[in-house]
Short mmCIF file of C-alpha atoms in Angstrom, two decimals:
data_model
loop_
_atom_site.label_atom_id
_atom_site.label_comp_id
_atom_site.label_asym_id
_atom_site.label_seq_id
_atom_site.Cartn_x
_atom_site.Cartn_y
_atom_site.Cartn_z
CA UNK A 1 -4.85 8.15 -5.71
CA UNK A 2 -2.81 10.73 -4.04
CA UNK A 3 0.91 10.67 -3.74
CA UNK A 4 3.21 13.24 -1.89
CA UNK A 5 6.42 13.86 -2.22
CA UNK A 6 7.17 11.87 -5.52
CA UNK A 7 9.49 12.33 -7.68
CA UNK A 8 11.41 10.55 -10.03
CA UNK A 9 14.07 9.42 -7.17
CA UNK A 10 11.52 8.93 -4.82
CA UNK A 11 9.96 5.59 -5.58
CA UNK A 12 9.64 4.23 -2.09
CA UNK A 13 6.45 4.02 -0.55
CA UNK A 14 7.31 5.34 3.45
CA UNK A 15 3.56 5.27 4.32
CA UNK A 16 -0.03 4.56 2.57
CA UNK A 17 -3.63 5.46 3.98
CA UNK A 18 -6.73 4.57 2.41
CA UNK A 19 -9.92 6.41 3.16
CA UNK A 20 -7.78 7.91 5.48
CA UNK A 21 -6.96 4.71 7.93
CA UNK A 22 -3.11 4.09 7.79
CA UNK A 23 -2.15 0.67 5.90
CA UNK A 24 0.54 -1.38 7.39
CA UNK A 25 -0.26 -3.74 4.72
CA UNK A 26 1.47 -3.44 1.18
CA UNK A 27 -2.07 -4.61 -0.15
CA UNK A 28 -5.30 -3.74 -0.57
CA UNK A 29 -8.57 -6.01 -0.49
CA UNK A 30 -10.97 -6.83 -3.59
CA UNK A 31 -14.24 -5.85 -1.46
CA UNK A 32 -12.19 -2.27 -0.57
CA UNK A 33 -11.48 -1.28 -3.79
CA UNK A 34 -15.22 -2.46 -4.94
CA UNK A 35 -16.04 0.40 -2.16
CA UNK A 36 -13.98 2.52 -3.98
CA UNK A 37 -11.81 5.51 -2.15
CA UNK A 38 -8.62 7.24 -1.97
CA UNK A 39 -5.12 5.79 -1.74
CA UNK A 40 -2.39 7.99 -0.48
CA UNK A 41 0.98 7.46 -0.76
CA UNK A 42 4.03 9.75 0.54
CA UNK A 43 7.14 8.45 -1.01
CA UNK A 44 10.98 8.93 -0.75
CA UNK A 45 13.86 7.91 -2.08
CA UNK A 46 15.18 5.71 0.77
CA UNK A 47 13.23 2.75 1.48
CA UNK A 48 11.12 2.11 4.83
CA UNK A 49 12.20 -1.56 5.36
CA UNK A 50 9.44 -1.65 8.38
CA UNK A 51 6.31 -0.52 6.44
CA UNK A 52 4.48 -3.54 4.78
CA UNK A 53 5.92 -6.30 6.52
CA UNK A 54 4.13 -7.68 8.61
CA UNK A 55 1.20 -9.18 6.87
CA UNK A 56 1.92 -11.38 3.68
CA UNK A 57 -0.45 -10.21 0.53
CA UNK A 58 -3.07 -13.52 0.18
CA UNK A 59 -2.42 -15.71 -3.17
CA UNK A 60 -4.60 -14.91 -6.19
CA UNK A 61 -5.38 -18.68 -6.17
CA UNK A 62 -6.58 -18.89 -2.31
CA UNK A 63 -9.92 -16.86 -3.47
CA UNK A 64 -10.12 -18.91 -6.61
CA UNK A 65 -10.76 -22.20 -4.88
CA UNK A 66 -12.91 -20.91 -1.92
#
């Protein structure tokens, strides 16, 4: 994990990449982490209300029963 531009104040994440696609998700798959890689992170301290948004993270139980 990389981060840029953290600091104590800035705890919002403004933009994430991993491997170095862009997310516009606030989550990241079991099979991609398996794969292993590197998650960036640049951060501020106002929040990005559009990053993350537009996909909704799956439920822990949805892979349970499948």
């Amino acid at each position: 994990m990389k981060t840029y531009a953290n600091s104590e104040k800035a705890y919002y994440v403004q933009d994430a990449a991993f491997n170095g696609k862009s997310l516009q998700k606030c989550f990241i798959g079991l099979k991609d982490i398996q794969k292993g890689g590197i998650l960036e992170l640049t951060m501020s301290e106002k929040a990005n209300e559009r990053w993350g948004i537009m996909e909704i993270p799956p439920s822990m139980s949805d892979s349970i029963l499948k």
